[in-house]
Amino acid sequence: MLEAREVCSGATARNGGHLNPPLYHDYSELKEKHGKQAAKTIIRFRLQHLQEIRRIAEHEDVLKQSQCRETEHIDVFTDADVYARAKEKLAKWKADMPSESDTFGFCDQEEAIKRYRLADDTIGCIYGSGGAMHPYRLVTSLLALLLDRHSGHFCIATQTPCTDISGPTSSSHQYTVTTPRGSIKAPHVIHATNGWCSHLLPPLRAKIVPARGTMSAQRPGTLLAQSTLSGLRSYVFYRGTAGYDYLTQLPNGEHELMFGGGFAQCYDDADIPDIGLADDATVPFSAACHLAGALPLYFGSANWGGESAPTGEQDARWGTGRTKAQWSGVLGISTDSLPWVGRLPEKVAGRPSPSAQGLKEGKRLAAPGEWIAAGYSGEGMVHAWMSGKALAYMVLDREEEITEWFPDILRVTEKRWKKATVDDLISKFM
């Protein structure tokens, strides 16, 4: 496993896993574009993530580290038109998927403000079951277990970027993966580079587009536990502009607020400069300002209270005020709004694949090739795990085990590749 930097250093939400998929938000559009059955399969696929991740965490005895938990999730609206459209979408989803939507409902302004202790400009809320976790701790815990159990077969090379992949030649029947530390021969190559995937897969350059997202860790106001229930509630805030802000809260320690967004909300003229950026070395000024100041406005000063003082021994890495830290990460925005999962056709990979000739017998594997799981469009928490699971079954030539739950519309095909355009992506933000 090659990591260009450190393990788990790339994801925007590596500390604040928001396990709250777009459900009613996307259902009608998915139904119109792909049909009712495909839409239902996508929604169920997203919903599987919380229970599957929790199952794995319990099975591997890392549940405490992962902090995987159910939450009461609240979508908060401060724009009347956006709220009205959201309620219409909710009604359509509930009509078609009553079992999956039975915990979802809405409450209008007065009730919403009182029940969830929100600011007075709240128009209404849609609530339902949700989840949250600490992705970094889950993934690093699982990788440590794999390294311990399979030390003879599995290794992680950090600070080792892949700089080139070449196809088979007359002298080598496998891929050659080039790094600054040397080359690796392999019959299979799996791309899990998301927003950076087109660096090694140029034909995907206009299909999965990088975008810079911003996250923060903040100390809660002294009264905020009455709103957030100290981590048992999660939120998404919709102001009426493109994009949204999202909030979870760590269940222990200083109960830090993991608050992300500012992606489009701080650009009222629909100018979204972070699309197309693959550099996460800096935090955009506008997004940083937005995140640093938005939370007391969303909840209202009476519900926020005073500012919390730092507790425990101070670490020089963290700020001593409300904002402990801010960072950015690169998202992989799919131009057709769906993840790309599966074998890469040679035309999409941009190079030929090896033949199966010469491979060791006795191993059940699919034919050699390149594979991908990427393009989560900022919703990796409810797409990445099950996409990776499906991809593993594909590589193992056990596709019959995913037919009941994996959405076929996520597969990479030449037809889909040709059809997906950047124009579709731009139209969603304009």
Short mmCIF file of C-alpha atoms in Angstrom, two decimals:
data_model
loop_
_atom_site.label_atom_id
_atom_site.label_comp_id
_atom_site.label_asym_id
_atom_site.label_seq_id
_atom_site.Cartn_x
_atom_site.Cartn_y
_atom_site.Cartn_z
CA MET A 1 0.00 0.00 0.00
CA LEU A 2 1.62 3.22 -1.19
CA GLU A 3 0.95 6.46 0.66
CA ALA A 4 2.27 9.67 -0.89
CA ARG A 5 2.37 11.26 2.57
CA GLU A 6 1.47 9.74 5.94
CA VAL A 7 -1.24 7.17 6.59
CA CYS A 8 -4.69 8.78 6.47
CA SER A 9 -3.25 12.24 5.91
CA GLY A 10 -5.34 13.19 2.90
CA ALA A 11 -9.04 13.08 3.76
CA THR A 12 -10.75 16.30 4.79
CA ALA A 13 -12.94 14.53 7.36
CA ARG A 14 -10.27 12.27 8.80
CA ASN A 15 -11.16 13.42 12.32
CA GLY A 16 -14.86 14.19 12.01
CA GLY A 17 -16.70 11.37 10.28
CA HIS A 18 -20.18 12.47 9.31
CA LEU A 19 -22.20 9.27 8.66
CA ASN A 20 -25.29 11.06 7.41
CA PRO A 21 -25.94 10.26 3.76
CA PRO A 22 -27.93 12.36 1.32
CA LEU A 23 -31.20 10.42 1.26
CA TYR A 24 -34.35 12.41 0.54
CA HIS A 25 -32.00 15.07 -0.85
CA ASP A 26 -31.03 12.91 -3.85
CA TYR A 27 -33.77 10.31 -4.17
CA SER A 28 -36.06 12.08 -6.67
CA GLU A 29 -33.17 13.03 -8.96
CA LEU A 30 -31.72 9.50 -8.80
CA LYS A 31 -35.15 8.07 -9.57
CA GLU A 32 -35.60 10.36 -12.57
CA LYS A 33 -32.15 9.65 -14.01
CA HIS A 34 -31.72 5.95 -13.21
CA GLY A 35 -35.16 4.55 -12.35
CA LYS A 36 -36.88 3.71 -9.07
CA GLN A 37 -35.08 0.42 -8.39
CA ALA A 38 -31.60 1.85 -8.99
CA ALA A 39 -32.43 4.86 -6.82
CA LYS A 40 -33.54 2.61 -3.96
CA THR A 41 -30.39 0.52 -4.29
CA ILE A 42 -28.19 3.63 -4.02
CA ILE A 43 -30.06 4.87 -0.95
CA ARG A 44 -29.79 1.48 0.78
CA PHE A 45 -26.10 1.29 -0.15
CA ARG A 46 -25.51 4.60 1.62
CA LEU A 47 -27.53 3.56 4.63
CA GLN A 48 -25.51 0.35 5.03
CA HIS A 49 -22.37 2.19 6.01
CA LEU A 50 -23.16 2.97 9.64
CA GLN A 51 -24.11 -0.58 10.58
CA GLU A 52 -21.34 -2.19 8.52
CA ILE A 53 -18.62 0.05 9.95
CA ARG A 54 -19.95 -0.50 13.46
CA ARG A 55 -20.01 -4.27 12.85
CA ILE A 56 -16.38 -4.27 11.74
CA ALA A 57 -15.32 -2.07 14.67
CA GLU A 58 -17.03 -4.40 17.14
CA HIS A 59 -15.67 -7.55 15.47
CA GLU A 60 -12.10 -6.22 15.56
CA ASP A 61 -12.49 -4.78 19.07
CA VAL A 62 -11.78 -1.21 18.00
CA LEU A 63 -15.24 0.25 18.65
CA LYS A 64 -13.95 2.49 21.45
CA GLN A 65 -11.20 3.90 19.26
CA SER A 66 -13.53 4.41 16.31
CA GLN A 67 -16.14 6.29 18.36
CA CYS A 68 -18.71 4.89 15.92
CA ARG A 69 -22.16 5.79 17.22
CA GLU A 70 -25.71 6.55 16.22
CA THR A 71 -26.88 10.14 16.36
CA GLU A 72 -30.07 12.08 16.03
CA HIS A 73 -29.42 13.95 12.81
CA ILE A 74 -30.88 17.37 12.02
CA ASP A 75 -30.86 19.28 8.73
CA VAL A 76 -31.29 22.96 9.62
CA PHE A 77 -32.71 25.42 7.09
CA THR A 78 -32.55 29.21 7.18
CA ASP A 79 -34.07 29.79 3.74
CA ALA A 80 -37.82 29.32 3.29
CA ASP A 81 -37.69 28.24 -0.37
CA VAL A 82 -34.95 25.69 0.23
CA TYR A 83 -36.85 24.31 3.23
CA ALA A 84 -40.09 24.01 1.23
CA ARG A 85 -38.33 22.10 -1.56
CA ALA A 86 -36.64 19.84 0.99
CA LYS A 87 -40.00 18.92 2.55
CA GLU A 88 -41.35 18.06 -0.91
CA LYS A 89 -38.36 15.79 -1.54
CA LEU A 90 -38.82 14.20 1.90
CA ALA A 91 -42.48 13.40 1.16
CA LYS A 92 -41.59 11.73 -2.15
CA TRP A 93 -38.85 9.63 -0.55
CA LYS A 94 -41.03 8.56 2.36
CA ALA A 95 -43.78 7.50 -0.05
CA ASP A 96 -41.43 5.20 -1.99
CA MET A 97 -39.23 3.95 0.89
CA PRO A 98 -41.37 3.98 4.04
CA SER A 99 -39.27 1.46 5.96
CA GLU A 100 -35.96 3.26 5.41
CA SER A 101 -37.49 6.66 6.17
CA ASP A 102 -39.60 5.83 9.22
CA THR A 103 -37.43 7.88 11.62
CA PHE A 104 -37.52 10.98 9.42
CA GLY A 105 -39.84 13.93 9.84
CA PHE A 106 -39.84 17.71 9.99
CA CYS A 107 -40.64 20.52 12.40
CA ASP A 108 -41.29 24.11 11.46
CA GLN A 109 -39.79 27.28 12.83
CA GLU A 110 -41.11 27.67 16.37
CA GLU A 111 -40.90 23.98 17.23
CA ALA A 112 -37.48 23.58 15.58
CA ILE A 113 -35.96 26.51 17.47
CA LYS A 114 -37.32 25.26 20.78
CA ARG A 115 -36.60 21.53 20.34
CA TYR A 116 -33.04 21.86 19.05
CA ARG A 117 -32.11 25.18 20.69
CA LEU A 118 -31.28 26.96 17.44
CA ALA A 119 -31.01 30.60 16.40
CA ASP A 120 -34.15 32.63 15.77
CA ASP A 121 -33.59 32.82 12.00
CA THR A 122 -34.11 29.05 11.68
CA ILE A 123 -36.99 28.36 9.27
CA GLY A 124 -37.36 24.65 10.02
CA CYS A 125 -35.62 21.30 10.42
CA ILE A 126 -35.77 17.82 8.94
CA TYR A 127 -34.70 15.17 11.43
CA GLY A 128 -33.90 11.47 11.30
CA SER A 129 -31.44 8.81 12.40
CA GLY A 130 -27.77 9.36 11.64
CA GLY A 131 -24.29 8.49 12.76
CA ALA A 132 -20.77 9.72 13.44
CA MET A 133 -17.33 8.27 14.01
CA HIS A 134 -13.59 9.05 14.12
CA PRO A 135 -12.37 7.74 10.73
CA TYR A 136 -8.66 8.26 11.37
CA ARG A 137 -8.69 6.16 14.51
CA LEU A 138 -10.76 3.40 12.90
CA VAL A 139 -8.58 3.12 9.81
CA THR A 140 -5.25 3.32 11.61
CA SER A 141 -6.44 0.73 14.15
CA LEU A 142 -7.46 -1.66 11.36
CA LEU A 143 -4.22 -1.11 9.45
CA ALA A 144 -2.23 -1.89 12.61
CA LEU A 145 -4.14 -5.16 12.96
CA LEU A 146 -3.50 -6.07 9.32
CA LEU A 147 0.21 -5.34 9.64
CA ASP A 148 0.39 -7.52 12.73
CA ARG A 149 -1.54 -10.44 11.23
CA HIS A 150 -0.08 -10.36 7.73
CA SER A 151 3.41 -8.96 8.17
CA GLY A 152 4.78 -11.34 5.56
CA HIS A 153 2.35 -10.25 2.86
CA PHE A 154 1.23 -6.70 3.64
CA CYS A 155 3.25 -3.54 4.08
CA ILE A 156 2.59 0.20 3.97
CA ALA A 157 5.13 2.51 2.36
CA THR A 158 4.58 6.09 3.56
CA GLN A 159 6.17 9.13 1.91
CA THR A 160 6.19 6.99 -1.24
CA PRO A 161 4.16 8.56 -4.03
CA CYS A 162 3.45 6.58 -7.16
CA THR A 163 4.85 8.72 -9.97
CA ASP A 164 4.06 6.50 -12.95
CA ILE A 165 2.35 3.29 -14.01
CA SER A 166 3.33 1.53 -17.21
CA GLY A 167 1.64 -1.41 -18.88
CA PRO A 168 3.14 -4.78 -19.80
CA THR A 169 6.13 -5.00 -22.13
CA SER A 170 7.91 -7.80 -23.96
CA SER A 171 10.17 -8.26 -20.95
CA SER A 172 7.53 -7.84 -18.22
CA HIS A 173 3.99 -9.20 -18.30
CA GLN A 174 2.84 -7.09 -15.34
CA TYR A 175 2.34 -3.43 -14.51
CA THR A 176 5.39 -1.48 -13.43
CA VAL A 177 4.57 0.95 -10.62
CA THR A 178 7.28 3.59 -10.25
CA THR A 179 8.08 5.40 -6.99
CA PRO A 180 11.07 7.48 -5.80
CA ARG A 181 12.13 4.44 -3.77
CA GLY A 182 12.07 1.98 -6.66
CA SER A 183 9.66 0.07 -8.86
CA ILE A 184 7.07 -2.59 -8.10
CA LYS A 185 5.73 -5.26 -10.46
CA ALA A 186 2.07 -6.18 -10.01
CA PRO A 187 -0.75 -7.82 -12.00
CA HIS A 188 -3.35 -5.63 -10.26
CA VAL A 189 -3.27 -1.92 -9.39
CA ILE A 190 -6.01 -0.34 -7.26
CA HIS A 191 -6.44 3.43 -7.37
CA ALA A 192 -7.77 4.93 -4.14
CA THR A 193 -6.46 8.44 -4.76
CA ASN A 194 -9.84 10.16 -5.19
CA GLY A 195 -9.30 13.82 -6.15
CA TRP A 196 -5.76 13.09 -7.34
CA CYS A 197 -6.63 10.05 -9.49
CA SER A 198 -6.20 11.80 -12.85
CA HIS A 199 -2.47 12.26 -12.13
CA LEU A 200 -2.03 8.57 -12.93
CA LEU A 201 -5.23 8.22 -14.98
CA PRO A 202 -5.29 11.19 -17.41
CA PRO A 203 -8.51 10.02 -19.16
CA LEU A 204 -10.36 10.70 -15.86
CA ARG A 205 -9.21 14.33 -15.75
CA ALA A 206 -12.63 15.76 -16.59
CA LYS A 207 -14.59 12.97 -14.87
CA ILE A 208 -13.32 13.20 -11.27
CA VAL A 209 -12.40 16.78 -10.43
CA PRO A 210 -10.40 17.82 -7.35
CA ALA A 211 -11.88 20.37 -4.98
CA ARG A 212 -10.51 21.77 -1.75
CA GLY A 213 -12.65 21.32 1.35
CA THR A 214 -12.09 22.87 4.77
CA MET A 215 -12.52 21.45 8.27
CA SER A 216 -12.09 22.74 11.79
CA ALA A 217 -11.95 21.53 15.37
CA GLN A 218 -13.56 23.97 17.81
CA ARG A 219 -14.30 24.15 21.50
CA PRO A 220 -18.04 24.26 22.18
CA GLY A 221 -19.77 27.16 23.86
CA THR A 222 -20.44 26.64 27.56
CA LEU A 223 -24.18 26.02 27.02
CA LEU A 224 -24.04 24.13 23.72
CA ALA A 225 -24.39 20.64 25.21
CA GLN A 226 -28.12 21.34 25.51
CA SER A 227 -28.24 21.55 21.70
CA THR A 228 -25.70 18.92 20.65
CA LEU A 229 -26.22 16.45 23.52
CA SER A 230 -22.41 16.21 23.75
CA GLY A 231 -22.01 14.33 20.50
CA LEU A 232 -25.31 12.44 20.23
CA ARG A 233 -26.66 14.89 17.67
CA SER A 234 -25.23 15.77 14.26
CA TYR A 235 -26.18 18.66 12.02
CA VAL A 236 -26.13 19.97 8.47
CA PHE A 237 -26.85 23.67 7.96
CA TYR A 238 -28.37 24.94 4.71
CA ARG A 239 -28.28 28.70 4.22
CA GLY A 240 -29.79 28.77 0.74
CA THR A 241 -26.50 29.02 -1.17
CA ALA A 242 -24.78 26.12 -2.89
CA GLY A 243 -23.22 23.64 -0.48
CA TYR A 244 -23.73 23.24 3.26
CA ASP A 245 -21.94 23.20 6.60
CA TYR A 246 -21.81 20.03 8.70
CA LEU A 247 -21.23 19.42 12.37
CA THR A 248 -20.46 16.47 14.61
CA GLN A 249 -19.06 16.51 18.14
CA LEU A 250 -16.49 14.21 19.69
CA PRO A 251 -18.05 12.25 22.57
CA ASN A 252 -15.12 12.65 24.98
CA GLY A 253 -12.16 14.87 25.84
CA GLU A 254 -12.96 18.53 25.26
CA HIS A 255 -15.98 17.43 23.21
CA GLU A 256 -14.55 19.25 20.21
CA LEU A 257 -16.94 20.36 17.49
CA MET A 258 -15.86 18.92 14.15
CA PHE A 259 -17.21 21.61 11.85
CA GLY A 260 -16.68 21.56 8.10
CA GLY A 261 -17.93 23.45 5.09
CA GLY A 262 -17.58 27.01 3.92
CA PHE A 263 -17.18 25.44 0.49
CA ALA A 264 -19.73 27.64 -1.25
CA GLN A 265 -21.61 29.34 1.55
CA CYS A 266 -19.11 32.17 1.83
CA TYR A 267 -19.38 32.98 -1.88
CA ASP A 268 -22.78 34.56 -2.39
CA ASP A 269 -22.15 35.27 -6.08
CA ALA A 270 -21.84 31.54 -6.87
CA ASP A 271 -18.12 31.94 -7.54
CA ILE A 272 -16.60 28.76 -6.12
CA PRO A 273 -12.82 29.05 -6.50
CA ASP A 274 -11.90 25.82 -4.71
CA ILE A 275 -13.19 23.55 -7.50
CA GLY A 276 -10.25 22.30 -9.55
CA LEU A 277 -7.71 22.78 -6.75
CA ALA A 278 -5.60 19.76 -5.84
CA ASP A 279 -3.39 21.55 -3.30
CA ASP A 280 -4.43 21.21 0.34
CA ALA A 281 -1.34 22.90 1.78
CA THR A 282 -3.28 26.02 2.75
CA VAL A 283 -6.69 26.83 4.20
CA PRO A 284 -8.73 29.27 2.10
CA PHE A 285 -9.20 32.56 3.94
CA SER A 286 -12.93 32.96 3.24
CA ALA A 287 -13.77 29.41 4.34
CA ALA A 288 -11.61 29.76 7.45
CA CYS A 289 -13.42 32.96 8.44
CA HIS A 290 -16.81 31.40 7.77
CA LEU A 291 -16.14 28.31 9.88
CA ALA A 292 -14.55 30.30 12.71
CA GLY A 293 -17.62 32.47 13.15
CA ALA A 294 -20.68 30.54 11.96
CA LEU A 295 -21.54 28.25 14.86
CA PRO A 296 -22.72 30.82 17.44
CA LEU A 297 -24.86 32.32 14.67
CA TYR A 298 -26.43 28.96 13.80
CA PHE A 299 -27.29 28.19 17.42
CA GLY A 300 -27.79 31.72 18.74
CA SER A 301 -25.77 33.39 21.47
CA ALA A 302 -28.25 32.37 24.19
CA ASN A 303 -27.71 28.69 23.32
CA TRP A 304 -23.98 28.99 22.67
CA GLY A 305 -23.11 30.61 25.99
CA GLY A 306 -19.62 31.80 26.77
CA GLU A 307 -16.38 30.60 25.26
CA SER A 308 -14.88 27.43 26.74
CA ALA A 309 -11.42 27.61 28.25
CA PRO A 310 -8.87 24.95 27.26
CA THR A 311 -8.74 21.98 29.61
CA GLY A 312 -5.90 19.67 30.50
CA GLU A 313 -2.28 19.97 29.44
CA GLN A 314 -1.86 22.33 26.49
CA ASP A 315 -0.37 21.13 23.23
CA ALA A 316 1.46 23.70 21.12
CA ARG A 317 -0.25 22.35 18.00
CA TRP A 318 -3.67 23.58 19.11
CA GLY A 319 -5.06 27.08 19.34
CA THR A 320 -6.15 28.22 22.78
CA GLY A 321 -9.29 30.06 21.66
CA ARG A 322 -12.52 28.72 20.20
CA THR A 323 -10.80 27.28 17.14
CA LYS A 324 -8.26 24.59 18.03
CA ALA A 325 -7.27 23.84 14.43
CA GLN A 326 -8.27 24.24 10.81
CA TRP A 327 -7.13 22.22 7.83
CA SER A 328 -8.09 21.48 4.27
CA GLY A 329 -8.29 18.33 2.19
CA VAL A 330 -8.92 17.45 -1.42
CA LEU A 331 -12.29 15.99 -2.38
CA GLY A 332 -12.91 14.00 -5.55
CA ILE A 333 -15.98 15.49 -7.22
CA SER A 334 -17.62 13.12 -9.71
CA THR A 335 -18.98 15.01 -12.70
CA ASP A 336 -22.02 12.72 -12.83
CA SER A 337 -22.45 12.87 -9.03
CA LEU A 338 -21.83 9.15 -8.44
CA PRO A 339 -18.70 7.31 -7.27
CA TRP A 340 -16.63 5.36 -9.81
CA VAL A 341 -16.07 1.78 -8.66
CA GLY A 342 -14.68 -1.27 -10.44
CA ARG A 343 -12.35 -2.38 -13.19
CA LEU A 344 -10.98 0.36 -15.41
CA PRO A 345 -11.45 -0.36 -19.12
CA GLU A 346 -8.16 0.03 -20.98
CA LYS A 347 -9.43 3.15 -22.73
CA VAL A 348 -10.22 4.75 -19.37
CA ALA A 349 -6.95 3.60 -17.81
CA GLY A 350 -5.00 4.86 -20.80
CA ARG A 351 -2.81 1.77 -21.07
CA PRO A 352 -3.12 -1.96 -21.83
CA SER A 353 -3.61 -4.50 -19.07
CA PRO A 354 -1.48 -7.63 -18.58
CA SER A 355 -2.66 -11.05 -19.61
CA ALA A 356 -3.32 -13.73 -17.01
CA GLN A 357 -0.46 -15.79 -18.41
CA GLY A 358 2.24 -16.58 -15.90
CA LEU A 359 0.22 -15.90 -12.74
CA LYS A 360 0.52 -18.34 -9.86
CA GLU A 361 -2.05 -21.11 -9.90
CA GLY A 362 -4.25 -21.78 -6.91
CA LYS A 363 -5.22 -18.15 -6.31
CA ARG A 364 -8.74 -17.15 -7.23
CA LEU A 365 -8.38 -13.68 -8.68
CA ALA A 366 -10.02 -11.75 -11.48
CA ALA A 367 -8.05 -11.20 -14.66
CA PRO A 368 -5.22 -8.66 -14.22
CA GLY A 369 -6.11 -5.02 -14.54
CA GLU A 370 -6.46 -1.61 -12.94
CA TRP A 371 -9.26 -0.86 -10.50
CA ILE A 372 -10.67 2.22 -8.83
CA ALA A 373 -12.90 3.38 -5.99
CA ALA A 374 -13.09 7.18 -6.08
CA GLY A 375 -15.23 10.22 -6.85
CA TYR A 376 -17.24 10.41 -3.62
CA SER A 377 -18.10 14.11 -4.11
CA GLY A 378 -17.61 14.99 -0.46
CA GLU A 379 -19.70 12.05 0.75
CA GLY A 380 -16.93 9.52 1.28
CA MET A 381 -18.19 8.50 4.71
CA VAL A 382 -21.30 6.96 3.14
CA HIS A 383 -19.71 5.62 -0.04
CA ALA A 384 -16.06 4.69 0.49
CA TRP A 385 -16.27 1.71 2.84
CA MET A 386 -18.84 -0.30 0.90
CA SER A 387 -17.27 0.73 -2.41
CA GLY A 388 -13.97 -0.66 -1.15
CA LYS A 389 -15.67 -3.84 0.00
CA ALA A 390 -17.33 -4.30 -3.39
CA LEU A 391 -14.05 -3.65 -5.17
CA ALA A 392 -12.28 -6.27 -3.05
CA TYR A 393 -14.85 -8.87 -4.08
CA MET A 394 -14.38 -7.87 -7.73
CA VAL A 395 -10.61 -8.32 -7.56
CA LEU A 396 -11.11 -11.67 -5.82
CA ASP A 397 -13.39 -12.75 -8.69
CA ARG A 398 -16.33 -13.13 -6.30
CA GLU A 399 -18.76 -10.70 -7.88
CA GLU A 400 -21.68 -12.99 -7.20
CA GLU A 401 -21.42 -11.95 -3.54
CA ILE A 402 -22.19 -8.27 -4.21
CA THR A 403 -25.09 -8.51 -6.64
CA GLU A 404 -27.77 -7.98 -3.99
CA TRP A 405 -26.38 -4.76 -2.52
CA PHE A 406 -23.92 -3.09 -4.89
CA PRO A 407 -25.42 -0.48 -7.26
CA ASP A 408 -24.42 -1.35 -10.81
CA ILE A 409 -24.68 2.30 -11.84
CA LEU A 410 -21.44 2.93 -9.90
CA ARG A 411 -19.42 0.67 -12.20
CA VAL A 412 -16.85 2.19 -14.52
CA THR A 413 -17.82 1.68 -18.16
CA GLU A 414 -16.72 3.34 -21.38
CA LYS A 415 -20.30 4.47 -21.96
CA ARG A 416 -20.48 6.21 -18.59
CA TRP A 417 -17.01 7.68 -19.08
CA LYS A 418 -17.95 9.21 -22.42
CA LYS A 419 -21.25 10.60 -21.09
CA ALA A 420 -19.95 12.31 -17.92
CA THR A 421 -19.00 15.94 -18.54
CA VAL A 422 -17.74 18.87 -16.49
CA ASP A 423 -20.74 20.87 -17.74
CA ASP A 424 -23.00 18.66 -15.61
CA LEU A 425 -20.89 19.47 -12.55
CA ILE A 426 -20.81 23.20 -13.18
CA SER A 427 -24.59 23.34 -13.64
CA LYS A 428 -25.08 21.99 -10.09
CA PHE A 429 -23.32 25.01 -8.59
CA MET A 430 -24.59 27.78 -10.83
#
